[in-house]
XYZ file of C-alpha atoms in Angstrom:
410
model
C 49.317 142.298 3.032
C 53.002 141.562 2.355
C 55.341 139.293 4.261
C 56.835 142.405 5.854
C 53.564 143.335 7.579
C 52.703 140.073 9.298
C 55.192 137.272 9.698
C 52.597 134.959 11.212
C 50.387 135.014 8.116
C 50.877 132.227 5.562
C 51.481 133.941 2.252
C 49.804 132.920 -0.990
C 52.982 132.496 -3.042
C 53.364 131.671 -6.721
C 56.600 131.311 -8.690
C 56.525 131.783 -12.454
C 59.267 131.146 -15.001
C 58.504 132.589 -18.410
C 60.081 134.286 -21.416
C 59.575 137.997 -20.815
C 61.227 138.970 -24.100
C 62.867 137.135 -26.954
C 65.978 135.495 -25.552
C 65.268 136.557 -21.945
C 63.899 134.234 -19.271
C 62.303 135.734 -16.138
C 62.002 133.992 -12.760
C 59.510 135.813 -10.545
C 58.031 135.174 -7.113
C 54.668 136.707 -6.246
C 53.456 136.897 -2.660
C 49.777 137.701 -2.238
C 49.788 138.988 -5.816
C 52.723 141.339 -5.316
C 56.096 140.896 -7.017
C 58.615 139.953 -4.310
C 61.608 138.562 -6.237
C 62.739 138.860 -9.848
C 65.709 137.488 -11.789
C 66.475 137.769 -15.520
C 68.567 135.279 -17.488
C 69.796 135.551 -21.075
C 68.905 132.264 -22.765
C 71.834 130.213 -23.986
C 74.259 131.812 -21.525
C 75.004 129.479 -18.624
C 76.051 130.759 -15.224
C 79.318 129.509 -13.701
C 77.951 129.858 -10.164
C 78.149 126.576 -8.245
C 80.192 124.776 -10.910
C 83.225 122.758 -9.755
C 86.345 122.687 -11.942
C 89.810 121.215 -11.996
C 91.699 124.520 -11.947
C 95.347 125.517 -12.003
C 96.952 128.117 -9.736
C 98.462 130.782 -11.995
C 100.018 132.826 -9.214
C 99.783 133.553 -5.480
C 99.756 137.205 -4.353
C 100.801 137.147 -0.718
C 100.233 140.842 0.050
C 96.496 140.504 -0.681
C 96.383 136.918 0.647
C 94.860 135.556 -2.536
C 95.604 133.321 -5.482
C 94.396 133.480 -9.076
C 93.141 130.192 -10.478
C 92.466 129.422 -14.133
C 89.333 127.256 -14.479
C 88.991 127.407 -18.252
C 91.470 128.532 -20.879
C 91.793 132.283 -20.281
C 89.236 132.407 -17.417
C 90.968 133.549 -14.224
C 89.190 133.503 -10.862
C 89.973 135.062 -7.496
C 90.665 132.640 -4.633
C 91.036 134.184 -1.139
C 93.603 132.109 0.738
C 91.257 132.018 3.733
C 88.935 129.975 1.465
C 91.736 127.500 0.686
C 92.210 125.820 4.069
C 91.539 122.232 2.957
C 92.148 121.991 -0.812
C 91.467 118.790 -2.754
C 94.495 118.527 -5.041
C 94.429 116.649 -8.344
C 98.105 117.381 -9.068
C 100.498 116.765 -7.393
C 98.621 113.779 -6.006
C 98.374 113.516 -2.242
C 99.605 117.046 -1.579
C 98.435 118.942 1.524
C 98.986 122.497 2.695
C 98.389 125.862 0.984
C 98.352 126.130 -2.831
C 101.347 127.355 -4.829
C 101.825 128.290 -8.461
C 101.242 125.351 -10.797
C 99.097 123.278 -8.414
C 95.940 121.726 -9.854
C 92.969 121.477 -7.508
C 89.182 121.354 -7.278
C 87.556 124.773 -6.964
C 83.912 125.852 -6.888
C 82.640 129.165 -8.258
C 81.210 130.980 -5.232
C 80.424 134.362 -6.805
C 79.751 135.493 -10.339
C 81.894 138.082 -12.085
C 80.636 141.519 -11.051
C 81.489 144.526 -13.247
C 85.312 144.580 -13.453
C 85.813 141.910 -10.756
C 86.507 138.315 -11.850
C 84.508 135.360 -10.512
C 85.455 134.168 -7.022
C 86.194 130.524 -6.239
C 86.690 128.476 -3.097
C 88.237 125.093 -2.294
C 85.492 124.541 0.300
C 83.176 122.529 -1.933
C 79.547 123.111 -0.955
C 77.072 120.551 -2.224
C 73.667 122.117 -1.742
C 70.318 120.444 -1.475
C 66.940 121.770 -0.494
C 67.460 121.044 3.204
C 71.204 120.385 3.654
C 74.635 121.508 2.500
C 77.628 119.158 2.697
C 80.999 120.923 2.982
C 84.587 119.752 2.517
C 86.147 122.765 4.257
C 84.323 123.102 7.550
C 84.206 119.748 9.399
C 81.433 120.697 11.823
C 77.633 120.523 11.765
C 76.052 123.980 11.652
C 72.436 125.033 11.892
C 70.632 127.976 10.366
C 70.224 130.785 12.869
C 66.615 131.146 11.707
C 65.617 127.730 13.080
C 63.576 127.826 16.285
C 64.900 126.070 19.409
C 62.478 123.079 19.125
C 63.278 122.692 15.405
C 67.014 122.785 16.118
C 66.697 120.129 18.855
C 64.839 117.789 16.516
C 67.350 118.279 13.711
C 70.319 117.807 16.050
C 68.923 114.414 17.026
C 68.603 113.497 13.344
C 72.125 114.741 12.475
C 73.883 113.231 15.508
C 75.395 110.283 13.626
C 75.558 111.760 10.131
C 78.537 114.044 9.453
C 82.012 112.823 10.363
C 84.366 115.408 11.832
C 87.252 113.632 10.057
C 85.980 113.967 6.505
C 83.280 116.579 5.926
C 80.840 118.940 7.548
C 77.202 119.779 7.107
C 74.919 122.815 7.288
C 71.260 122.254 8.138
C 69.241 124.891 6.294
C 66.161 126.787 7.457
C 63.942 124.782 5.089
C 64.883 121.562 6.963
C 62.333 122.563 9.593
C 59.650 121.627 7.038
C 61.102 118.183 6.289
C 60.536 114.782 7.859
C 63.322 112.289 8.524
C 62.602 110.342 5.339
C 63.068 113.454 3.185
C 66.240 114.421 5.064
C 67.663 110.894 4.755
C 66.986 110.811 1.013
C 68.722 114.120 0.390
C 71.623 113.263 2.689
C 72.253 110.037 0.772
C 72.221 111.834 -2.576
C 74.655 114.539 -1.428
C 76.920 111.956 0.211
C 77.162 109.982 -3.056
C 78.047 113.180 -4.919
C 80.728 114.051 -2.372
C 82.270 110.585 -2.658
C 82.410 110.973 -6.428
C 84.140 114.358 -6.197
C 86.749 113.320 -3.648
C 87.269 109.884 -5.214
C 86.897 109.916 -9.002
C 86.914 113.601 -9.937
C 90.507 114.047 -8.739
C 91.592 111.968 -11.746
C 89.962 114.265 -14.315
C 92.064 116.431 -16.637
C 92.820 120.126 -16.188
C 89.891 122.522 -16.836
C 87.313 119.715 -16.590
C 83.950 120.759 -15.161
C 83.402 117.879 -12.735
C 80.110 119.199 -11.389
C 77.712 121.588 -13.077
C 75.344 123.617 -10.959
C 71.650 123.618 -11.730
C 70.149 126.291 -13.979
C 69.776 129.449 -11.901
C 65.973 129.337 -11.911
C 66.045 125.745 -10.588
C 68.423 126.703 -7.769
C 66.218 129.675 -6.958
C 63.169 127.441 -6.702
C 64.857 124.887 -4.443
C 66.427 127.583 -2.284
C 63.054 129.243 -1.731
C 60.545 128.256 0.921
C 58.827 125.913 -1.536
C 56.405 124.550 1.077
C 54.857 128.021 1.117
C 54.345 127.984 -2.653
C 50.816 127.411 -3.893
C 51.945 126.867 -7.466
C 54.956 126.810 -9.790
C 53.940 127.980 -13.258
C 55.672 128.099 -16.619
C 54.545 128.351 -20.230
C 57.836 127.048 -21.626
C 57.903 123.255 -22.301
C 61.725 123.014 -21.966
C 61.660 124.809 -18.611
C 58.767 122.614 -17.491
C 60.726 119.420 -18.248
C 63.828 120.767 -16.454
C 61.806 121.660 -13.359
C 59.878 118.389 -13.432
C 63.075 116.339 -13.627
C 64.667 118.287 -10.782
C 61.612 118.098 -8.518
C 61.212 114.362 -9.101
C 64.773 113.828 -7.889
C 65.119 116.426 -5.155
C 61.656 117.515 -3.998
C 58.954 115.066 -5.150
C 56.587 116.456 -2.519
C 56.395 119.692 -4.554
C 55.828 118.061 -7.948
C 52.033 118.481 -7.816
C 52.484 122.269 -7.650
C 54.204 122.387 -11.048
C 51.969 123.337 -13.965
C 52.605 123.973 -17.681
C 50.142 126.673 -18.651
C 50.110 127.621 -22.333
C 47.633 130.191 -23.607
C 48.804 132.260 -26.619
C 45.997 134.731 -26.021
C 46.878 135.349 -22.373
C 50.502 134.439 -21.577
C 51.818 134.343 -18.024
C 53.710 137.620 -18.382
C 50.429 139.357 -19.249
C 48.409 137.617 -16.524
C 50.932 138.700 -13.871
C 51.743 142.108 -15.428
C 55.366 141.076 -15.334
C 56.702 143.766 -17.680
C 55.142 146.503 -15.505
C 56.620 144.873 -12.381
C 60.053 144.715 -14.028
C 59.877 148.369 -15.088
C 58.974 149.400 -11.512
C 61.808 147.281 -10.085
C 64.296 148.972 -12.413
C 63.038 152.492 -11.739
C 65.056 154.756 -9.458
C 61.907 156.072 -7.776
C 59.651 153.926 -5.556
C 56.371 155.446 -4.373
C 54.906 154.325 -1.057
C 51.272 154.289 0.069
C 51.733 157.314 2.307
C 52.764 159.483 -0.649
C 56.425 159.477 0.386
C 58.956 157.893 -1.950
C 62.426 156.372 -2.177
C 65.168 157.215 -4.635
C 67.443 154.210 -5.156
C 70.668 154.920 -7.006
C 73.234 152.206 -7.694
C 76.760 153.489 -8.261
C 80.051 151.649 -8.749
C 80.960 151.006 -5.111
C 77.618 151.125 -3.268
C 73.881 151.785 -3.381
C 72.446 155.029 -2.046
C 68.810 155.272 -0.894
C 67.170 158.623 -0.158
C 63.852 158.804 1.721
C 61.650 161.745 0.693
C 58.397 162.955 2.245
C 56.922 163.599 -1.221
C 53.129 163.974 -1.108
C 52.847 162.799 2.488
C 51.312 165.728 4.372
C 48.976 163.843 6.705
C 49.011 164.445 10.446
C 49.374 167.544 12.598
C 52.299 166.135 14.582
C 55.347 166.584 12.333
C 57.609 164.162 14.235
C 54.916 161.484 14.292
C 54.475 161.889 10.514
C 58.234 161.571 9.973
C 58.358 158.508 12.214
C 55.559 156.910 10.190
C 57.330 157.686 6.899
C 60.621 156.232 8.138
C 58.900 153.086 9.361
C 57.215 152.577 5.988
C 60.522 153.313 4.251
C 62.466 150.743 6.314
C 59.933 148.027 5.443
C 60.007 148.973 1.744
C 63.819 149.165 1.597
C 64.098 145.634 3.015
C 61.661 144.479 0.332
C 63.482 146.309 -2.467
C 66.824 144.815 -1.433
C 65.451 141.355 -2.216
C 63.474 142.378 -5.295
C 66.443 144.182 -6.903
C 69.065 141.869 -5.356
C 70.945 144.866 -3.964
C 74.190 143.794 -2.337
C 77.451 145.075 -0.934
C 77.189 148.384 0.918
C 73.986 150.447 1.120
C 73.712 153.932 2.619
C 70.217 155.120 3.536
C 69.325 158.746 4.209
C 66.123 158.632 6.258
C 64.108 161.728 7.088
C 65.725 163.445 10.104
C 64.036 162.707 13.452
C 64.570 164.900 16.514
C 63.269 162.498 19.192
C 65.689 160.923 21.653
C 66.456 157.317 20.779
C 65.065 157.682 17.246
C 68.232 156.364 15.587
C 68.297 153.270 17.818
C 64.593 152.632 17.132
C 65.176 152.892 13.382
C 68.208 150.571 13.488
C 66.305 147.937 15.450
C 63.346 148.177 13.069
C 65.601 147.638 10.056
C 67.368 144.713 11.738
C 64.005 143.098 12.377
C 63.025 143.458 8.699
C 66.372 142.092 7.480
C 65.928 138.856 9.438
C 63.491 137.774 6.739
C 66.101 138.187 4.008
C 67.304 134.816 2.635
C 70.719 136.432 2.040
C 72.950 137.478 4.918
C 72.142 141.148 5.553
C 72.824 143.501 8.470
C 72.052 147.066 9.514
C 75.461 148.037 10.873
C 75.167 151.515 12.373
C 74.301 155.163 11.833
C 77.124 157.384 10.576
C 77.995 160.761 12.084
C 75.944 162.330 9.296
C 72.879 160.281 10.211
C 73.088 157.791 7.328
C 72.259 154.153 8.005
C 74.905 151.649 6.887
C 73.594 148.303 5.616
C 75.527 145.377 4.166
C 74.185 142.447 2.173
C 76.061 139.411 0.915
C 77.062 139.681 -2.729
C 76.584 136.482 -4.715
C 74.606 137.145 -7.870
C 74.370 140.202 -10.070
C 71.862 142.902 -9.189
C 68.629 143.066 -11.165
C 69.926 146.201 -12.890
C 73.079 144.365 -14.009
C 71.020 141.371 -15.155
C 68.772 143.639 -17.204
C 71.762 145.329 -18.852
C 73.224 141.915 -19.692
C 69.910 140.966 -21.305
C 69.784 144.160 -23.360
C 66.990 145.730 -21.265
C 67.350 149.381 -20.341
């Protein structure tokens, strides 16, 4: 049973980090034995995401309300001016107000380069922990919308005297519901010390300095996940094991006992978990469902198109009931595939046509319910005049297909 079938059931979750091919590291999450998330990383190629640099404004383009900031020699990034409301300037010292050409300031990479688009940066420096995020842009305390009312009340009491409206803000993440005050205090102190370094000492660093380097992507993925639900964290790579161990000791010591280095040349992790088969399925355009119906997922330049087909599903005498059952199964599977493949941006879904009154509203509400479990911001927007469902999902990292291409996997 997957997480999509029963939210009340505690899932048996395992995260593995292993070398799937020479030079390619795979980070996979299995829930009740089924592949739920997958990311691929070319070894030796570090991601810029989350890094903080002393950058220089090359030019400001007022008609698109954006600036272009150079963070390394020849590396230009896109800075929306709406993300530059409270810049921390390194030169000229003490400046306030919007950036202009030639200014030097602290910027954080908020989105990787995607296809022909450059990386995006922001002057709102987000310092992320497992339970909290400190911000220099927003000066308020925000709470994850996925926290229950009792959890939010408890966390508001804890946060009442923490963030100062005059200097920084804070976001309390969904995972904070799992943490006690001691864990929250420890992480808050660590993030506060980092913030004080950035706003105090880092402003004196030279142009193009990387003043803060984000964690390796697989470490961030682990900490961002619901680690309390993990039964085990497995790797067969000693270097990865040491990186994870060091990170967990500092940021999540309560999860350290779950980490295991498992080395067996005769039966590596990728074989035990049939990882190559799972990757091939996740990269395939066709996804078969238990009913015999299937999805066709096609990623094009500007969006992702999903087509729902009845396929081999011929069960049931009532045609409309059969179609309703197929569409329900498809909505659950599409929500799962969006996470597995890291689909983002705009998605258009062509469900099987239903003739019943209120069918479109039922389908939209079903999809919205499924998307609430997505760790990324995702929304089922509406049905078009042609009966296609419009879905959006926040774009932050590359899709699995793009990652595979970057790693030389076709």
